[in-house]
């Protein structure tokens, strides 16, 4: 079953101190003022934080799921995810939690060790 924009919103807002804010005409989800996920305007994909050095490996392993927008994501620690290729809400939760951990203030992340144990809440 494909994951949806509704699943993204539900999971993102369930993470500690997360908020939703419209930016560039798209819903974005933030922690500590930093975006950790943005929802594409057509609700078919999301952008998440991802170290630039990890992107090529993820895209090579699952090109139907992960991609970058050429000319847009090249210089940023950002990765796109096709919602239709995400296996289930648990995989989506893992992806969003990992992105949240990269954006969250260190003190906040440290206060939630349950989020670092395999990326589950």
CSV table of N, CA and C in Angstrom, one decimal:
chain,number,residue,atom,x,y,z
A,1,UNK,N,0.8,-1.2,0.0
A,1,UNK,CA,0.0,0.0,0.0
A,1,UNK,C,0.9,1.2,0.0
A,2,UNK,N,0.7,2.1,-0.9
A,2,UNK,CA,1.4,3.3,-1.0
A,2,UNK,C,1.2,4.3,0.1
A,3,UNK,N,2.2,5.0,0.5
A,3,UNK,CA,2.0,6.0,1.6
A,3,UNK,C,1.5,7.3,0.9
A,4,UNK,N,0.9,8.1,1.8
A,4,UNK,CA,0.3,9.3,1.2
A,4,UNK,C,0.8,10.6,2.0
A,5,UNK,N,0.4,11.7,1.4
A,5,UNK,CA,0.7,13.0,2.0
A,5,UNK,C,0.1,13.1,3.4
A,6,UNK,N,-1.1,12.4,3.6
A,6,UNK,CA,-1.7,12.4,4.9
A,6,UNK,C,-0.8,11.7,5.9
A,7,UNK,N,-0.2,10.5,5.5
A,7,UNK,CA,0.7,9.8,6.4
A,7,UNK,C,1.9,10.7,6.7
A,8,UNK,N,2.4,11.4,5.7
A,8,UNK,CA,3.6,12.3,6.0
A,8,UNK,C,3.2,13.3,7.1
A,9,UNK,N,2.1,13.9,6.9
A,9,UNK,CA,1.7,15.0,7.9
A,9,UNK,C,1.5,14.3,9.3
A,10,UNK,N,0.8,13.2,9.4
A,10,UNK,CA,0.6,12.6,10.6
A,10,UNK,C,1.9,12.2,11.4
A,11,UNK,N,2.8,11.6,10.6
A,11,UNK,CA,4.1,11.2,11.2
A,11,UNK,C,4.9,12.4,11.6
A,12,UNK,N,5.1,13.3,10.6
A,12,UNK,CA,5.9,14.5,10.9
A,12,UNK,C,5.5,15.2,12.1
A,13,UNK,N,4.2,15.5,12.2
A,13,UNK,CA,3.7,16.2,13.4
A,13,UNK,C,3.7,15.5,14.7
A,14,UNK,N,3.9,14.1,14.6
A,14,UNK,CA,4.0,13.3,15.8
A,14,UNK,C,5.4,13.4,16.4
A,15,UNK,N,6.4,13.9,15.7
A,15,UNK,CA,7.7,14.0,16.2
A,15,UNK,C,7.9,15.2,17.1
A,16,UNK,N,8.7,15.1,18.1
A,16,UNK,CA,8.8,16.1,19.2
A,16,UNK,C,9.0,17.5,18.6
A,17,UNK,N,8.3,18.5,19.1
A,17,UNK,CA,8.4,19.9,18.7
A,17,UNK,C,8.3,20.2,17.2
A,18,UNK,N,7.7,19.4,16.5
A,18,UNK,CA,7.5,19.6,15.0
A,18,UNK,C,6.3,20.5,14.8
A,19,UNK,N,6.5,21.4,13.8
A,19,UNK,CA,5.5,22.3,13.3
A,19,UNK,C,5.3,22.2,11.8
A,20,UNK,N,4.2,22.7,11.3
A,20,UNK,CA,4.0,22.7,9.9
A,20,UNK,C,3.9,24.2,9.5
A,21,UNK,N,4.6,24.5,8.4
A,21,UNK,CA,4.5,25.9,7.9
A,21,UNK,C,4.6,25.9,6.4
A,22,UNK,N,3.7,26.7,5.7
A,22,UNK,CA,3.7,26.8,4.3
A,22,UNK,C,4.9,27.6,3.8
A,23,UNK,N,5.7,27.1,2.9
A,23,UNK,CA,6.8,27.8,2.3
A,23,UNK,C,6.9,27.4,0.8
A,24,UNK,N,7.1,28.4,-0.1
A,24,UNK,CA,7.2,28.1,-1.5
A,24,UNK,C,5.9,27.5,-2.0
A,25,UNK,N,4.8,27.7,-1.3
A,25,UNK,CA,3.5,27.2,-1.7
A,25,UNK,C,3.3,25.7,-1.4
A,26,UNK,N,4.3,25.2,-0.6
A,26,UNK,CA,4.2,23.7,-0.2
A,26,UNK,C,4.3,23.6,1.3
A,27,UNK,N,3.6,22.6,1.9
A,27,UNK,CA,3.7,22.3,3.3
A,27,UNK,C,5.2,21.9,3.6
A,28,UNK,N,5.7,22.5,4.7
A,28,UNK,CA,7.0,22.1,5.2
A,28,UNK,C,6.9,21.7,6.7
A,29,UNK,N,7.7,20.9,7.2
A,29,UNK,CA,7.6,20.5,8.6
A,29,UNK,C,9.0,20.8,9.1
A,30,UNK,N,9.0,21.4,10.3
A,30,UNK,CA,10.2,22.0,10.9
A,30,UNK,C,10.4,21.5,12.3
A,31,UNK,N,11.6,21.5,12.7
A,31,UNK,CA,12.0,21.3,14.2
A,31,UNK,C,13.1,22.3,14.4
A,32,UNK,N,13.0,23.1,15.5
A,32,UNK,CA,14.0,24.1,15.9
A,32,UNK,C,14.1,25.1,14.7
A,33,UNK,N,13.1,25.4,14.0
A,33,UNK,CA,13.1,26.3,12.9
A,33,UNK,C,13.7,25.8,11.6
A,34,UNK,N,14.2,24.6,11.6
A,34,UNK,CA,14.8,24.0,10.4
A,34,UNK,C,13.9,23.0,9.7
A,35,UNK,N,13.8,23.0,8.4
A,35,UNK,CA,12.9,22.1,7.7
A,35,UNK,C,13.6,20.7,7.7
A,36,UNK,N,12.7,19.7,8.0
A,36,UNK,CA,13.2,18.3,7.9
A,36,UNK,C,12.4,17.5,6.9
A,37,UNK,N,11.3,18.1,6.5
A,37,UNK,CA,10.6,17.4,5.3
A,37,UNK,C,9.7,18.5,4.7
A,38,UNK,N,9.7,18.4,3.3
A,38,UNK,CA,8.8,19.2,2.6
A,38,UNK,C,8.0,18.3,1.7
A,39,UNK,N,6.7,18.7,1.5
A,39,UNK,CA,5.8,17.9,0.7
A,39,UNK,C,5.7,18.5,-0.7
A,40,UNK,N,5.9,17.8,-1.8
A,40,UNK,CA,5.8,18.3,-3.1
A,40,UNK,C,4.4,18.9,-3.4
A,41,UNK,N,4.3,19.8,-4.2
A,41,UNK,CA,3.0,20.4,-4.5
A,41,UNK,C,1.9,19.5,-5.1
A,42,UNK,N,2.4,18.4,-5.7
A,42,UNK,CA,1.5,17.4,-6.2
A,42,UNK,C,1.2,16.2,-5.3
A,43,UNK,N,1.8,16.3,-4.0
A,43,UNK,CA,1.6,15.3,-3.0
A,43,UNK,C,2.2,13.9,-3.4
A,44,UNK,N,3.0,13.8,-4.4
A,44,UNK,CA,3.6,12.5,-4.8
A,44,UNK,C,4.9,12.2,-4.2
A,45,UNK,N,5.6,13.2,-3.7
A,45,UNK,CA,7.0,13.0,-3.2
A,45,UNK,C,7.3,14.0,-2.1
A,46,UNK,N,8.3,13.7,-1.3
A,46,UNK,CA,8.8,14.5,-0.3
A,46,UNK,C,10.3,14.8,-0.4
A,47,UNK,N,10.7,15.8,0.2
A,47,UNK,CA,12.1,16.1,0.3
A,47,UNK,C,12.5,15.9,1.8
A,48,UNK,N,13.7,15.3,2.0
A,48,UNK,CA,14.1,15.0,3.4
A,48,UNK,C,15.6,15.4,3.5
A,49,UNK,N,16.1,15.6,4.7
A,49,UNK,CA,17.5,15.9,4.9
A,49,UNK,C,18.2,14.6,4.7
A,50,UNK,N,19.4,14.7,4.0
A,50,UNK,CA,20.2,13.5,3.8
A,50,UNK,C,21.6,14.0,3.5
A,51,UNK,N,22.6,13.4,4.2
A,51,UNK,CA,24.0,13.9,3.9
A,51,UNK,C,24.3,13.6,2.4
A,52,UNK,N,24.9,14.6,1.8
A,52,UNK,CA,25.2,14.6,0.4
A,52,UNK,C,26.0,13.3,0.0
A,53,UNK,N,26.9,12.9,0.9
A,53,UNK,CA,27.8,11.7,0.7
A,53,UNK,C,27.0,10.4,0.7
A,54,UNK,N,25.8,10.4,1.2
A,54,UNK,CA,24.9,9.2,1.2
A,54,UNK,C,24.0,9.1,0.1
A,55,UNK,N,23.7,10.2,-0.6
A,55,UNK,CA,22.7,10.2,-1.6
A,55,UNK,C,22.9,9.3,-2.8
A,56,UNK,N,24.1,9.2,-3.4
A,56,UNK,CA,24.3,8.4,-4.5
A,56,UNK,C,24.1,6.9,-4.3
A,57,UNK,N,24.5,6.5,-3.1
A,57,UNK,CA,24.3,5.1,-2.7
A,57,UNK,C,22.8,4.7,-2.6
A,58,UNK,N,22.1,5.6,-2.0
A,58,UNK,CA,20.6,5.4,-1.8
A,58,UNK,C,19.9,5.4,-3.2
A,59,UNK,N,20.3,6.3,-4.0
A,59,UNK,CA,19.7,6.4,-5.3
A,59,UNK,C,20.0,5.2,-6.2
A,60,UNK,N,21.3,4.7,-6.1
A,60,UNK,CA,21.7,3.6,-6.9
A,60,UNK,C,21.0,2.3,-6.4
A,61,UNK,N,20.8,2.2,-5.1
A,61,UNK,CA,20.2,1.0,-4.5
A,61,UNK,C,18.7,1.0,-4.8
A,62,UNK,N,18.0,2.1,-4.8
A,62,UNK,CA,16.5,2.2,-5.0
A,62,UNK,C,16.1,3.4,-5.8
A,63,UNK,N,16.5,3.4,-7.1
A,63,UNK,CA,16.2,4.5,-8.0
A,63,UNK,C,14.7,4.8,-8.2
A,64,UNK,N,13.9,3.8,-8.0
A,64,UNK,CA,12.4,4.0,-8.1
A,64,UNK,C,11.9,4.8,-6.9
A,65,UNK,N,12.7,4.8,-5.8
A,65,UNK,CA,12.2,5.5,-4.5
A,65,UNK,C,12.9,6.8,-4.3
A,66,UNK,N,14.2,6.8,-4.5
A,66,UNK,CA,15.0,8.0,-4.2
A,66,UNK,C,15.5,8.7,-5.4
A,67,UNK,N,15.6,10.1,-5.4
A,67,UNK,CA,16.1,10.9,-6.5
A,67,UNK,C,16.4,12.3,-6.0
A,68,UNK,N,17.2,13.0,-6.8
A,68,UNK,CA,17.4,14.4,-6.6
A,68,UNK,C,16.9,15.2,-7.8
A,69,UNK,N,16.5,16.4,-7.6
A,69,UNK,CA,16.1,17.2,-8.7
A,69,UNK,C,17.3,17.9,-9.2
A,70,UNK,N,17.8,17.5,-10.3
A,70,UNK,CA,19.0,18.1,-10.9
A,70,UNK,C,18.9,19.6,-11.0
A,71,UNK,N,20.0,20.3,-10.7
A,71,UNK,CA,20.0,21.7,-10.7
A,71,UNK,C,19.3,22.4,-9.5
A,72,UNK,N,18.7,21.6,-8.7
A,72,UNK,CA,18.0,22.2,-7.5
A,72,UNK,C,18.6,21.6,-6.2
A,73,UNK,N,18.8,20.3,-6.2
A,73,UNK,CA,19.2,19.7,-4.9
A,73,UNK,C,20.8,19.5,-4.9
A,74,UNK,N,21.4,19.8,-6.0
A,74,UNK,CA,22.8,19.4,-6.1
A,74,UNK,C,23.7,19.9,-5.0
A,75,UNK,N,23.5,21.1,-4.5
A,75,UNK,CA,24.4,21.7,-3.5
A,75,UNK,C,23.8,21.6,-2.0
A,76,UNK,N,22.8,20.8,-1.9
A,76,UNK,CA,22.1,20.7,-0.6
A,76,UNK,C,22.1,19.3,0.0
A,77,UNK,N,22.1,19.2,1.3
A,77,UNK,CA,22.0,17.9,1.9
A,77,UNK,C,20.5,17.5,1.9
A,78,UNK,N,20.0,17.2,0.7
A,78,UNK,CA,18.5,16.9,0.5
A,78,UNK,C,18.3,15.8,-0.4
A,79,UNK,N,17.3,15.0,-0.2
A,79,UNK,CA,17.0,13.8,-1.1
A,79,UNK,C,15.5,13.8,-1.2
A,80,UNK,N,15.1,13.4,-2.4
A,80,UNK,CA,13.6,13.3,-2.7
A,80,UNK,C,13.2,11.8,-2.6
A,81,UNK,N,12.0,11.6,-2.1
A,81,UNK,CA,11.4,10.3,-1.9
A,81,UNK,C,10.1,10.2,-2.6
A,82,UNK,N,9.9,9.2,-3.5
A,82,UNK,CA,8.6,9.0,-4.1
A,82,UNK,C,7.7,8.2,-3.1
A,83,UNK,N,6.6,8.8,-2.7
A,83,UNK,CA,5.7,8.2,-1.8
A,83,UNK,C,5.2,6.9,-2.2
A,84,UNK,N,4.9,6.7,-3.5
A,84,UNK,CA,4.4,5.5,-4.1
A,84,UNK,C,5.3,4.3,-3.9
A,85,UNK,N,6.6,4.6,-3.8
A,85,UNK,CA,7.6,3.5,-3.6
A,85,UNK,C,8.0,3.2,-2.2
A,86,UNK,N,7.5,3.9,-1.2
A,86,UNK,CA,7.7,3.6,0.2
A,86,UNK,C,6.8,2.5,0.6
A,87,UNK,N,7.4,1.4,1.2
A,87,UNK,CA,6.7,0.2,1.4
A,87,UNK,C,5.5,0.3,2.3
A,88,UNK,N,5.6,1.1,3.4
A,88,UNK,CA,4.5,1.2,4.4
A,88,UNK,C,4.8,2.4,5.3
A,89,UNK,N,3.9,2.6,6.2
A,89,UNK,CA,4.1,3.8,7.1
A,89,UNK,C,5.2,3.6,8.0
A,90,UNK,N,5.6,2.4,8.3
A,90,UNK,CA,6.8,2.2,9.2
A,90,UNK,C,8.1,2.6,8.5
A,91,UNK,N,8.2,2.3,7.2
A,91,UNK,CA,9.4,2.7,6.5
A,91,UNK,C,9.3,4.3,6.4
A,92,UNK,N,8.2,4.8,6.1
A,92,UNK,CA,8.1,6.3,6.1
A,92,UNK,C,8.4,6.9,7.4
A,93,UNK,N,8.0,6.3,8.5
A,93,UNK,CA,8.4,6.8,9.8
A,93,UNK,C,9.9,6.8,10.0
A,94,UNK,N,10.5,5.8,9.6
A,94,UNK,CA,12.0,5.7,9.7
A,94,UNK,C,12.7,6.8,8.9
A,95,UNK,N,12.2,7.0,7.7
A,95,UNK,CA,12.8,8.1,6.8
A,95,UNK,C,12.6,9.4,7.4
A,96,UNK,N,11.4,9.7,7.9
A,96,UNK,CA,11.1,11.0,8.5
A,96,UNK,C,11.8,11.2,9.8
A,97,UNK,N,11.9,10.2,10.6
A,97,UNK,CA,12.7,10.3,11.9
A,97,UNK,C,14.1,10.5,11.7
A,98,UNK,N,14.7,9.9,10.7
A,98,UNK,CA,16.1,10.1,10.4
A,98,UNK,C,16.3,11.6,9.9
A,99,UNK,N,15.4,12.1,9.1
A,99,UNK,CA,15.5,13.5,8.7
A,99,UNK,C,15.4,14.4,9.9
A,100,UNK,N,14.4,14.1,10.8
A,100,UNK,CA,14.2,14.9,12.0
A,100,UNK,C,15.4,15.0,12.8
A,101,UNK,N,16.1,13.8,13.0
A,101,UNK,CA,17.3,13.8,13.8
A,101,UNK,C,18.4,14.6,13.3
A,102,UNK,N,18.5,14.7,11.9
A,102,UNK,CA,19.5,15.6,11.3
A,102,UNK,C,19.2,17.1,11.5
A,103,UNK,N,17.9,17.4,11.6
A,103,UNK,CA,17.6,18.8,11.7
A,103,UNK,C,17.4,19.3,13.1
A,104,UNK,N,17.0,18.4,14.0
A,104,UNK,CA,16.7,18.8,15.4
A,104,UNK,C,17.9,19.3,16.2
A,105,UNK,N,17.7,20.3,17.0
A,105,UNK,CA,18.8,20.7,17.9
A,105,UNK,C,19.3,19.5,18.7
A,106,UNK,N,20.6,19.5,18.9
A,106,UNK,CA,21.2,18.3,19.6
A,106,UNK,C,20.6,18.0,20.9
A,107,UNK,N,20.3,19.1,21.7
A,107,UNK,CA,19.7,18.8,23.0
A,107,UNK,C,18.3,18.2,22.9
A,108,UNK,N,17.6,18.6,21.9
A,108,UNK,CA,16.2,18.0,21.8
A,108,UNK,C,16.4,16.6,21.3
A,109,UNK,N,17.2,16.3,20.3
A,109,UNK,CA,17.4,14.9,19.9
A,109,UNK,C,17.9,14.0,21.0
A,110,UNK,N,18.8,14.5,21.8
A,110,UNK,CA,19.4,13.8,23.0
A,110,UNK,C,18.3,13.5,24.0
A,111,UNK,N,17.3,14.3,24.1
A,111,UNK,CA,16.2,14.1,25.0
A,111,UNK,C,15.2,13.0,24.6
A,112,UNK,N,15.4,12.5,23.4
A,112,UNK,CA,14.5,11.5,22.8
A,112,UNK,C,15.3,10.3,22.3
A,113,UNK,N,16.0,9.6,23.2
A,113,UNK,CA,16.8,8.5,22.7
A,113,UNK,C,16.0,7.4,22.0
A,114,UNK,N,14.7,7.3,22.3
A,114,UNK,CA,13.8,6.3,21.6
A,114,UNK,C,13.8,6.5,20.1
A,115,UNK,N,14.1,7.7,19.6
A,115,UNK,CA,14.1,8.0,18.2
A,115,UNK,C,15.4,7.6,17.5
A,116,UNK,N,16.4,7.3,18.3
A,116,UNK,CA,17.7,6.9,17.7
A,116,UNK,C,17.8,5.4,17.7
A,117,UNK,N,16.9,4.7,18.3
A,117,UNK,CA,17.0,3.2,18.4
A,117,UNK,C,16.3,2.7,17.1
A,118,UNK,N,17.0,2.7,16.0
A,118,UNK,CA,16.4,2.1,14.8
A,118,UNK,C,15.4,3.0,14.1
A,119,UNK,N,15.3,4.2,14.5
A,119,UNK,CA,14.5,5.2,13.8
A,119,UNK,C,13.0,5.0,14.1
A,120,UNK,N,12.6,4.4,15.2
A,120,UNK,CA,11.2,4.2,15.5
A,120,UNK,C,10.8,5.0,16.7
A,121,UNK,N,9.6,5.4,16.6
A,121,UNK,CA,9.1,6.2,17.7
A,121,UNK,C,8.3,5.4,18.7
